[in-house]
Coordinates of C-alpha atoms in Angstrom, one line a residue:
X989 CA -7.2 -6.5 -25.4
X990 CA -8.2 -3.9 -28.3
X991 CA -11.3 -2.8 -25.4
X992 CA -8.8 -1.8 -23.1
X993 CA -6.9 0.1 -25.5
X994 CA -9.5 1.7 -27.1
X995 CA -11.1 2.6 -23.4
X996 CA -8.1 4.7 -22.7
X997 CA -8.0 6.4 -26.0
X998 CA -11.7 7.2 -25.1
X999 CA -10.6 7.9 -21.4
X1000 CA -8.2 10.6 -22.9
X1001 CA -9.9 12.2 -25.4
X1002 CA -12.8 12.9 -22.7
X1003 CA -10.1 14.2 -20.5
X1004 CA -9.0 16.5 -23.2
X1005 CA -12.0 17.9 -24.1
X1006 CA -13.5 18.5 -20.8
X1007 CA -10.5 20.7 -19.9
X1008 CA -10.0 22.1 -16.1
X1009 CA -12.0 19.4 -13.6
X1010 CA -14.2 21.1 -11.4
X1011 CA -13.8 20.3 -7.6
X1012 CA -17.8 19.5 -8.0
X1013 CA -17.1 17.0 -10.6
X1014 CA -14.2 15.3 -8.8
X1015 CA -16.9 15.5 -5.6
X1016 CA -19.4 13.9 -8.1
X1017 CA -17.3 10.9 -9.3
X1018 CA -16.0 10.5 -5.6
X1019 CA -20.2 10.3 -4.3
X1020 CA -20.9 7.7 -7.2
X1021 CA -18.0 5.5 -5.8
X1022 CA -19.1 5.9 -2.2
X1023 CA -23.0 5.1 -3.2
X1024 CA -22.2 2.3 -5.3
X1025 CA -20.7 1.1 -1.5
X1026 CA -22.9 1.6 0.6
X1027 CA -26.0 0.7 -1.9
X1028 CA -24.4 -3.0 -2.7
X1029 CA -22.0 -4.0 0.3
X1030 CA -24.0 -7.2 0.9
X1031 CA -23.7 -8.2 -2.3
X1032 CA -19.8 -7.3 -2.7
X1033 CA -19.6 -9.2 0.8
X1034 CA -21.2 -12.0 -0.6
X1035 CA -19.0 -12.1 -3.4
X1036 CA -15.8 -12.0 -1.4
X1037 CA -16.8 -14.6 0.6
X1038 CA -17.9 -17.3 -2.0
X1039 CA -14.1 -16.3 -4.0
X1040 CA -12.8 -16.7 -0.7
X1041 CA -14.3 -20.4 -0.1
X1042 CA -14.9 -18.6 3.3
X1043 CA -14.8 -15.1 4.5
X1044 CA -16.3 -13.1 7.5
X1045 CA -18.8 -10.8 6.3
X1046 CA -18.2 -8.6 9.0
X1047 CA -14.2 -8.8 8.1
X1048 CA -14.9 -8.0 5.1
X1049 CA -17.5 -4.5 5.9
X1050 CA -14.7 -3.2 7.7
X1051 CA -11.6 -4.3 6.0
X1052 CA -12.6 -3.6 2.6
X1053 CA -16.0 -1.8 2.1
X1054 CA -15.5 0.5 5.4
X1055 CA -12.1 1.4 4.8
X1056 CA -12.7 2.6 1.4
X1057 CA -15.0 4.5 2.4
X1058 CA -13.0 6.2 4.7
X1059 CA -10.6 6.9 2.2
X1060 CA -13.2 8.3 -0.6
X1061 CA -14.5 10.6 2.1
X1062 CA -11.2 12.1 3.3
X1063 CA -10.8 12.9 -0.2
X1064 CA -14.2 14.4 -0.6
X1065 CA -14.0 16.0 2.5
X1066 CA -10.2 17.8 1.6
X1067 CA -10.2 18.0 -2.3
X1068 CA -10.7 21.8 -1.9
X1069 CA -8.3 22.8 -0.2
X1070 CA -5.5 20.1 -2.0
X1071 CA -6.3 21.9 -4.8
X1072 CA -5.1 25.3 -4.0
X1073 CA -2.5 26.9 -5.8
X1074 CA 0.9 26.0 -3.5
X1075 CA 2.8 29.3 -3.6
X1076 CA 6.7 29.5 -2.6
X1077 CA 8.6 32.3 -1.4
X1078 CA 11.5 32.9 -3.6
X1079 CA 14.6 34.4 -3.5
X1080 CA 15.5 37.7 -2.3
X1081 CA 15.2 40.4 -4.3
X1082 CA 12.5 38.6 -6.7
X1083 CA 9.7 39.0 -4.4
X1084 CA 10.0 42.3 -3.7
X1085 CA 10.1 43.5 -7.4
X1086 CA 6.7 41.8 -8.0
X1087 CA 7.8 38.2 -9.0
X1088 CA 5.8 35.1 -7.5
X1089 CA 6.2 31.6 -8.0
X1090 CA 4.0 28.3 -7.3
X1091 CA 2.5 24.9 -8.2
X1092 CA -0.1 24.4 -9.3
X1093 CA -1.6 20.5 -9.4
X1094 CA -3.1 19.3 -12.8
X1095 CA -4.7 15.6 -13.3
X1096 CA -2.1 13.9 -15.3
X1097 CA -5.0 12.2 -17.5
X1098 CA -5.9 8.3 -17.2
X1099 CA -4.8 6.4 -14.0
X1100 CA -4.5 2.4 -14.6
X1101 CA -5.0 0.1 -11.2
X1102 CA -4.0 -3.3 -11.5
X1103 CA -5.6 -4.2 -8.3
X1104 CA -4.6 -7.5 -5.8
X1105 CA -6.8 -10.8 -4.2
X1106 CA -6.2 -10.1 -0.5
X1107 CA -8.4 -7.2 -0.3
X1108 CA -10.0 -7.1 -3.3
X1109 CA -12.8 -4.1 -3.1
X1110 CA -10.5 -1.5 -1.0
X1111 CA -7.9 -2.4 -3.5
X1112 CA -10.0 -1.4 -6.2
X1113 CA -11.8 1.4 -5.6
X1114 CA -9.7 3.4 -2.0
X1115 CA -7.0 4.6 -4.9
X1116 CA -10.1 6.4 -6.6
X1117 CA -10.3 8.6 -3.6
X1118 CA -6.6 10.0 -5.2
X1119 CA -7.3 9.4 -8.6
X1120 CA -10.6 10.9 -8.6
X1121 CA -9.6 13.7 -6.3
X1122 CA -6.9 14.8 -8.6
X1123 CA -9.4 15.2 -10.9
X1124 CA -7.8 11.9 -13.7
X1125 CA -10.0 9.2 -14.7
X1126 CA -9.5 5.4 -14.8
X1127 CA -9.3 1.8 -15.4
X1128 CA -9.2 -1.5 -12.9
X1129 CA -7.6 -4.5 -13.5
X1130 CA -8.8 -6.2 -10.6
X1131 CA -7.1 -10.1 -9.9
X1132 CA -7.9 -13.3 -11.6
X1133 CA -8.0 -15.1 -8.0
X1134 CA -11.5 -13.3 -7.1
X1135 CA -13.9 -13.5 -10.4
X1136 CA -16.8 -13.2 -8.7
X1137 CA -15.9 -10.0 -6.6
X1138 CA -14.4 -9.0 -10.5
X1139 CA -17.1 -9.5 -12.2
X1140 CA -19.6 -7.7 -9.6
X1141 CA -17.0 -4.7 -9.8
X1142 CA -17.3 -4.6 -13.7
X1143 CA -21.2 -4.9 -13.4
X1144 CA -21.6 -2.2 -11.0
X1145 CA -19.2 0.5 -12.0
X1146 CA -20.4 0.0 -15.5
X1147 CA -23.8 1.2 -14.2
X1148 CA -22.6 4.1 -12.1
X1149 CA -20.1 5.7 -14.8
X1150 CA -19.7 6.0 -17.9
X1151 CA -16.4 4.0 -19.6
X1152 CA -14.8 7.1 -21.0
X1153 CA -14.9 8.2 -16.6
X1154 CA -14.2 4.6 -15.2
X1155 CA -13.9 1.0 -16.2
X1156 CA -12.8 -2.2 -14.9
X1157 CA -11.1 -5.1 -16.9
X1158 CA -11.4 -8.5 -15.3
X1159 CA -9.7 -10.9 -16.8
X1160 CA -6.4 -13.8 -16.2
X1161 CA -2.3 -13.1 -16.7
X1162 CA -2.5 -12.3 -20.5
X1163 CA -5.0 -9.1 -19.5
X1164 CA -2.7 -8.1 -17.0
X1165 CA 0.3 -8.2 -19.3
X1166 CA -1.8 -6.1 -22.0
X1167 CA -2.8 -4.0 -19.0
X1168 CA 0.5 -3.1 -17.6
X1169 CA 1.6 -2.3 -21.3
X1170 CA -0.6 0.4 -22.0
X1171 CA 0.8 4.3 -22.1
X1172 CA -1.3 5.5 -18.8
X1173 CA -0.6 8.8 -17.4
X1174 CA 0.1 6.9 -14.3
X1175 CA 0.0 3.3 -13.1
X1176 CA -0.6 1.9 -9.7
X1177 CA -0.2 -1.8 -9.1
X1178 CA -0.4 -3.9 -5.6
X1179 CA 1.1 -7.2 -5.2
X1180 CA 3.6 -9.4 -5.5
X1181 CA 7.4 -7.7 -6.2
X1182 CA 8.3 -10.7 -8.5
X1183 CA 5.4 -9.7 -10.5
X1184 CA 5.9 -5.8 -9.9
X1185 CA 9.6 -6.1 -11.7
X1186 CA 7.1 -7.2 -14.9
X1187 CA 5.0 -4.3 -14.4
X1188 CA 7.7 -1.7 -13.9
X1189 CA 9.4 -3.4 -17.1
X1190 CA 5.9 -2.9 -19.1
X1191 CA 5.4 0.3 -18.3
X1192 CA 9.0 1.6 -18.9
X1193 CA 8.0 1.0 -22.6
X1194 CA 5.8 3.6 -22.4
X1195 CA 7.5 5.7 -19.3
X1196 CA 4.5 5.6 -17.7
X1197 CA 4.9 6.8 -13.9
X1198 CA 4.6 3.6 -11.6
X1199 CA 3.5 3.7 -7.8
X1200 CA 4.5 0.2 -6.6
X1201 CA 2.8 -0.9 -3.4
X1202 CA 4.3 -4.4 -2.9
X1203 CA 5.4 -6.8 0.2
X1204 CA 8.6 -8.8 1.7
X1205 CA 9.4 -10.0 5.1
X1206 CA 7.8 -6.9 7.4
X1207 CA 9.4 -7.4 10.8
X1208 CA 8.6 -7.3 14.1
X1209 CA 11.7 -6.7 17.0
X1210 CA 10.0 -6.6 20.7
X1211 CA 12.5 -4.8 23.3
X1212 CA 13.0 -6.1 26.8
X1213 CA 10.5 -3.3 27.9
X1214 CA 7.3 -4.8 25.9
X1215 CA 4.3 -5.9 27.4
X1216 CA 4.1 -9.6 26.5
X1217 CA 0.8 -9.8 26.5
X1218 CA -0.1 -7.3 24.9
X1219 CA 2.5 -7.2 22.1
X1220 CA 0.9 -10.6 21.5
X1221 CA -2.3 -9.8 21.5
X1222 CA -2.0 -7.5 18.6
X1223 CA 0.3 -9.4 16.8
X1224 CA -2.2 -11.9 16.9
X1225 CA -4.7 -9.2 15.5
X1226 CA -2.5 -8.6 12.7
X1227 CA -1.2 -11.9 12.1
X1228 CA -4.5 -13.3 11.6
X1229 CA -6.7 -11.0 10.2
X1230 CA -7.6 -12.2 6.5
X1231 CA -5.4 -15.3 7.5
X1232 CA -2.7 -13.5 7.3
X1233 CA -2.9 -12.7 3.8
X1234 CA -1.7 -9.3 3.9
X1235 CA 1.0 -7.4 2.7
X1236 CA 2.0 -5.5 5.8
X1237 CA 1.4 -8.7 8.4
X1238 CA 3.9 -9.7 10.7
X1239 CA 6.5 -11.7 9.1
X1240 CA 8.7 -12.9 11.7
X1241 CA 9.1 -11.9 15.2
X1242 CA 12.6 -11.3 17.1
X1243 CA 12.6 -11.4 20.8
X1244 CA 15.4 -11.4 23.7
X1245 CA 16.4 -15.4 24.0
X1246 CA 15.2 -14.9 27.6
X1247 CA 11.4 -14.3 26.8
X1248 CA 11.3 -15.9 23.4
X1249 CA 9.4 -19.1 25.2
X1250 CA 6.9 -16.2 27.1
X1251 CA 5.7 -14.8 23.6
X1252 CA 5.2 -18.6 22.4
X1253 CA 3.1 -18.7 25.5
X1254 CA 1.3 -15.3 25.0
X1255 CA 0.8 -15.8 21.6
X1256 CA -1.1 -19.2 22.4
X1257 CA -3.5 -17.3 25.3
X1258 CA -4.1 -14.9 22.6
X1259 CA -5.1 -17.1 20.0
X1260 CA -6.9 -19.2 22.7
X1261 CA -8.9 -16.0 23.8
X1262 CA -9.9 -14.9 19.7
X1263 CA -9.7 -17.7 17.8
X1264 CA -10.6 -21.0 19.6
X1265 CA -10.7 -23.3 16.7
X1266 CA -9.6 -22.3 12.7
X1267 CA -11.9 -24.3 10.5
X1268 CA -15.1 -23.9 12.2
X1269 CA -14.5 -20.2 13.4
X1270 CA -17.0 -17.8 12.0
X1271 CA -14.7 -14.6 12.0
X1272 CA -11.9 -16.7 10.8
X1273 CA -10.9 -16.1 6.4
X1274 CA -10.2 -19.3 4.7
X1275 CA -6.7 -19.1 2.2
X1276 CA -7.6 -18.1 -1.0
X1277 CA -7.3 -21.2 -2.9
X1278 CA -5.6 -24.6 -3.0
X1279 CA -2.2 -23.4 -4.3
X1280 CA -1.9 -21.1 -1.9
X1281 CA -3.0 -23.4 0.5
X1282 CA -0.3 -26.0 -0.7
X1283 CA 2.4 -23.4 -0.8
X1284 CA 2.0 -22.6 2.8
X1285 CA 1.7 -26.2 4.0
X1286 CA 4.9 -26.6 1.8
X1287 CA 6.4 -24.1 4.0
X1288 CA 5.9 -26.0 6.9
X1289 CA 7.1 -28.9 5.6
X1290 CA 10.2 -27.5 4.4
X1291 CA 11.0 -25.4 7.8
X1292 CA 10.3 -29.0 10.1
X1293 CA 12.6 -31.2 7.6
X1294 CA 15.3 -28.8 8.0
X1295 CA 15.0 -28.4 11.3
X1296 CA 12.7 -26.1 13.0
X1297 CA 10.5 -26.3 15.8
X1298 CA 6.6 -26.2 14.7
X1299 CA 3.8 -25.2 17.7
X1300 CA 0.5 -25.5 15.6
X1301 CA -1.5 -22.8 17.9
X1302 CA -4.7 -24.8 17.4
X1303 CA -7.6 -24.9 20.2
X1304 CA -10.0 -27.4 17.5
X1305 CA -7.4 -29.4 17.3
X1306 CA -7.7 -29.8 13.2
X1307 CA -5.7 -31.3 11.1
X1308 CA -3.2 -28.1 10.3
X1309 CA -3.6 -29.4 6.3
X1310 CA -6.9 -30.2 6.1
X1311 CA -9.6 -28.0 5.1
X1312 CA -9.7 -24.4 3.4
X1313 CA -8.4 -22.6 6.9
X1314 CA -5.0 -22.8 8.3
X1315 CA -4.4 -22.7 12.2
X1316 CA -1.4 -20.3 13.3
X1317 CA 1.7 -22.1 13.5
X1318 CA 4.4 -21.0 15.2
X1319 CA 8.2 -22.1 14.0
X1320 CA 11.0 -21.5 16.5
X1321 CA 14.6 -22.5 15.1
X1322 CA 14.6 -21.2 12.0
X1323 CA 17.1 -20.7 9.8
X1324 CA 18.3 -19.1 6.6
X1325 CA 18.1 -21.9 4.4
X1326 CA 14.8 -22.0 5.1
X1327 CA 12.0 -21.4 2.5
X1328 CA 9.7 -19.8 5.1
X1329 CA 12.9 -16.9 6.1
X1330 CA 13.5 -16.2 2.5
X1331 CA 10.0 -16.4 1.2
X1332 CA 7.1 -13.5 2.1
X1333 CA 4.5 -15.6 3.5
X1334 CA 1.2 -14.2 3.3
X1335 CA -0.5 -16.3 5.4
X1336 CA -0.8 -17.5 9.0
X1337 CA 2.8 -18.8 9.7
X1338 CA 4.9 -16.8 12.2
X1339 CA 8.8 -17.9 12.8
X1340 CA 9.9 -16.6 16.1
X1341 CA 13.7 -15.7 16.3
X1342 CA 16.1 -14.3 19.1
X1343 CA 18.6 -11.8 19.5
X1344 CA 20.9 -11.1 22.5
X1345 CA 20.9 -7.4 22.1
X1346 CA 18.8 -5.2 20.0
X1347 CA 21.7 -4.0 17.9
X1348 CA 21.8 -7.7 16.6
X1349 CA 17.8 -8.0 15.6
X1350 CA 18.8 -4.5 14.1
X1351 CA 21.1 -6.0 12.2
X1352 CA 19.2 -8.8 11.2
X1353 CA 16.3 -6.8 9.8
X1354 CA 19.1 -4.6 8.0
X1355 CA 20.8 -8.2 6.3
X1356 CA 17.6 -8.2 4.6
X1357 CA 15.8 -6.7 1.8
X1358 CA 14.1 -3.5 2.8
X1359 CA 10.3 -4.2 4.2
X1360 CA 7.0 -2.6 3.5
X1361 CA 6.7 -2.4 7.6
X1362 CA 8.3 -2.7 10.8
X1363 CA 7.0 -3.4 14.5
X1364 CA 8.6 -2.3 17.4
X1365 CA 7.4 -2.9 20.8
X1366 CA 8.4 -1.2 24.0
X1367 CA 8.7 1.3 26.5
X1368 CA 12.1 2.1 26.3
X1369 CA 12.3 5.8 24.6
X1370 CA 16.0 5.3 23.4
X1371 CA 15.9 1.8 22.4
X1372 CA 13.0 3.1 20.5
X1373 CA 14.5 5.7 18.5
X1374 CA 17.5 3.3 18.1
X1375 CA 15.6 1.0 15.9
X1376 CA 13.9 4.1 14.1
X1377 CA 17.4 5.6 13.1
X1378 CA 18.9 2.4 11.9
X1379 CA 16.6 0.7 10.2
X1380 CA 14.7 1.7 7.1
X1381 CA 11.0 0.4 6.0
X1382 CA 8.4 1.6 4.5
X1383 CA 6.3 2.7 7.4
X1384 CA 7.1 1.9 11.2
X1385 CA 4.1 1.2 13.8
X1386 CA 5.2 1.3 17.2
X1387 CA 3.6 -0.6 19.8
X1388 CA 0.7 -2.3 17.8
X1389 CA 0.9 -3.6 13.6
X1390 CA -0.5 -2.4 10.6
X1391 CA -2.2 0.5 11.8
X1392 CA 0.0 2.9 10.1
X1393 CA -1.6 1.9 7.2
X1394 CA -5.1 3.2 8.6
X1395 CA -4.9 6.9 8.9
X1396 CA -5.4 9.0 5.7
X1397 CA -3.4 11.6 6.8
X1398 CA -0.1 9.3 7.1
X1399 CA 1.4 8.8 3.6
X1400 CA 1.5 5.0 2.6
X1401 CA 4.4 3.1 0.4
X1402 CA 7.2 0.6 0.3
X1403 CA 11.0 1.0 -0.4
X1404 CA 13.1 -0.9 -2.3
X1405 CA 11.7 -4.1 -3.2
X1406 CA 8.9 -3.3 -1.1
X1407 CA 7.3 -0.6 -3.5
X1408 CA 7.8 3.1 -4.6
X1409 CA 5.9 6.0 -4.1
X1410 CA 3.6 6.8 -1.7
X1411 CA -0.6 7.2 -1.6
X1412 CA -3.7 7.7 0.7
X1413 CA -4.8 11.2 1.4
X1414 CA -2.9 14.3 0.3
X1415 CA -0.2 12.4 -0.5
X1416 CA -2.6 10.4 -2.8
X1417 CA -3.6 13.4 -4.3
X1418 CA -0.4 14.9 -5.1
X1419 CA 1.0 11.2 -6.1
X1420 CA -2.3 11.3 -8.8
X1421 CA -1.6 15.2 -9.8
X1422 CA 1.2 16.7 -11.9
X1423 CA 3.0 19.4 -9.9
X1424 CA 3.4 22.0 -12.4
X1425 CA 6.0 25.3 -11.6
X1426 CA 4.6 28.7 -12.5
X1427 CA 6.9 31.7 -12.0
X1428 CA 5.3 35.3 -12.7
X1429 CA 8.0 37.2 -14.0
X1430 CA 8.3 40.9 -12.5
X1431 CA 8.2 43.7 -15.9
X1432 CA 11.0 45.1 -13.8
X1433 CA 14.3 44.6 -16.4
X1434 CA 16.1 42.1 -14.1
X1435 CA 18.5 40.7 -16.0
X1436 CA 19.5 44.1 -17.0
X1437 CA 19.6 45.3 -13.4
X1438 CA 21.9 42.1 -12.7
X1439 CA 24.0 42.1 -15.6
X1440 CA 23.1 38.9 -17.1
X1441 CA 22.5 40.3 -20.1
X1442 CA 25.0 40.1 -22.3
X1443 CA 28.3 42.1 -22.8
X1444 CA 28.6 41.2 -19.2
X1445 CA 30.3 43.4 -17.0
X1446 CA 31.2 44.9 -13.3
X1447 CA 27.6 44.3 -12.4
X1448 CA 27.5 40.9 -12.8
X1449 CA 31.1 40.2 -11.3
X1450 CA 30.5 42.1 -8.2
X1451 CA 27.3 39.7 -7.9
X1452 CA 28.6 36.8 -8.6
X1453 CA 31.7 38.0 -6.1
X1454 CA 29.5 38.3 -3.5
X1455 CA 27.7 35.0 -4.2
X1456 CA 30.7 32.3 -4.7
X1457 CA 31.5 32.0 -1.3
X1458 CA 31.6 29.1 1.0

């Protein structure tokens, strides 16, 4: 615990002394990153896969190694011009008596990353394409669940920076704790919301700056317009991808009562068509561990004893509990008092609900804490803008899941008890960055010329006459 802490009082006073941060040393910092990457992918791969019990190299290149990459060159790519001076226009007659105003974006100093298990390279090292950009340094606490992907982290950024640049912290829930209490400049955690009420409370002690990227119940309503198939098809995408162990994947799907029994049916062609079998499917992710694995199956258990409908979308034709993969299984009849419509589930378990009219799956979603996503499917233009207007998420995909998430250039974040603040790109950068005013005064004597200058006079109430109007 006294390492971290004396790895940030390092991290600072190398931030201190090295002053203003080049844009060719944020470049530098990004390039090591991206190296590190591409030199060692098979390796980090590797490492995923044996923390995983199971997980698709090829997943994993593009889910995790690719789409940090992506992220670290956007910012490599832009960092020049994010870093320009932001100049305002201000108020008449300031500008024209010489005055100028703007912001100006400074690294706020040492970023901490406490870093999830789902994805657990992108998770890790994407937010340095922000962090980095803005010209801070930083530390990783990378999760407990993954030790050897942790461990490889430590080894390799400990031999591509220096600690006073970069450093990662592996460790179980007491280094978190420790980690989440230290005074950062800004802190950045991914994961659970139970756990991100701890963080926010740690790092209140401090008032530390807290981006919160966490999860809940992330909807999907499909309008009478939708293709079936191929809302189902990439629901399926999303919904299975990593297992389902994702913070943005489909929660729970609401569907006119008339074609709720044609998505079952689409779903299972789908499923049929990408995933034949669970268990023995190469491009398939096993669920991280057996607790997990018991909490899902516990899921089940509880949604069928109270009443729900289970369709266990399975072409092997496994036992749903046995082995490290899970099928998809489809619950129809849900209800509230059901774990699996109160709980986010983070794996591959998808109830399927009905409305009668779209206002009441708006409502629905709008009964519920505020989500890190929403899906809508359809062609209909008003029904469309209907859900986007009365409903409020995080981010909203339309026609398709998840892939807002995918684009630098779209500004990434929760709401509510799905997260605060935003990353990825610009946004990233400015998240990362202290936004710091800088007004130019004019040598023109202008409170003189307006009268704010004590004994006040005609001046002043003619001005303010003029201005205290409706």
């Amino acid at each position: 615990m006294e390492q971290m802490r004396d790895v940030l009082v390092a991290q600072r006073r190398a931030f201190m002394a090295e002053g203003p941060v080049a844009a060719a040393t944020r470049k530098d910092r990004i390039r090591r990153v991206i190296d590190m990457l591409v030199s060692h992918e098979r390796r980090l791969c590797d490492a995923m896969s044996d923390d995983f019990g199971y997980r698709p190299v090829t997943m994993s290149r593009f889910a995790d190694i690719a789409s940090a990459l992506k992220a670290l060159k956007h910012a490599r790519e832009n960092l020049d011009r994010w870093m320009r001076d932001d100049v305002r226009d201000l108020s008449a007659p300031y500008p024209a008596l010489g005055a100028k105003g703007y912001v100006r974006h400074q690294p706020k100093g040492v970023v901490g990353n406490i870093s999830p298990w789902n994805f657990p390279v992108s998770l890790a090292l994407a937010p340095l394409a922000g962090i980095f950009a803005a010209g801070n340094r930083a530390m990783i606490k990378p999760s407990e669940f993954t030790p050897a992907t942790s461990e490889l982290l430590r080894e390799l950024v400990a031999s591509a920076f220096d600690k006073d640049e970069l450093a990662v912290f592996p460790g179980g829930p007491e280094v978190g704790r420790a980690f989440a209490g230290l005074p950062f400049d800004h802190l950045l955690f991914t994961g659970a919301t139970e756990i991100g009420r701890h963080v926010l409370r740690a790092a209140a002690e401090n008032l530390v700056p807290v981006t919160l990227e966490l999860g809940g119940k992330s909807p999907v309503i499909i309008g009478r317009s939708a293709d079936l198939h191929q809302a189902a098809d990439r629901i399926v995408l999303g919904k299975m991808l990593n297992a389902g162990q994702i913070c943005l994947a489909p929660d729970y799907v609401l569907v006119s009562e008339e074609a709720r029994d044609d998505i079952v049916d689409a779903i299972k062609v789908s499923v049929a068509n990408t995933y034949p079998s669970a268990e023995a499917n190469k491009d398939y992710a096993a669920i991280i561990n057996d607790r997990h694995r018991a909490r899902l199956d516990g899921l089940v258990a509880d949604a069928r004893a109270k009443g729900a409908e289970v369709i266990d979308v399975n072409g092997g034709n496994q036992d749903r509990t046995a082995g490290i993969k899970r099928p998809l299984t489809l619950l129809c009849n849900v209800n509230d008092e059901m774990r699996v419509m109160r709980e986010e589930i983070f794996g591959p378990i998808l109830p399927i609900l009905t409305y009668r009219n779209v206002e009441e799956a708006i409502s629905y979603v709008n009964e519920r804490p505020r989500p890190l996503g929403l899906y809508y499917f359809g062609g209909d233009a008003a029904e469309e803008e209907l859900v986007l207007q009365n409903t409020t998420s995080g981010g909203v995909t339309i026609n398709d899941v998840l892939q807002h998430v995918a684009h630098e250039e779209l500004p990434f974040g929760g709401i509510g008890p799905s997260g605060m603040g935003v990353y990825h790109g610009e946004d990233g950068f400015r998240t990362f960055s202290h936004a710091r005013t800088v007004y130019r005064q004019t040598l023109q004597d202008l409170a003189g010329m307006a009268g704010t200058r004590p004994p006040y006079g005609e001046v002043l109430d003619r001005t303010l006459a003029a201005n205290i109007v409706r």
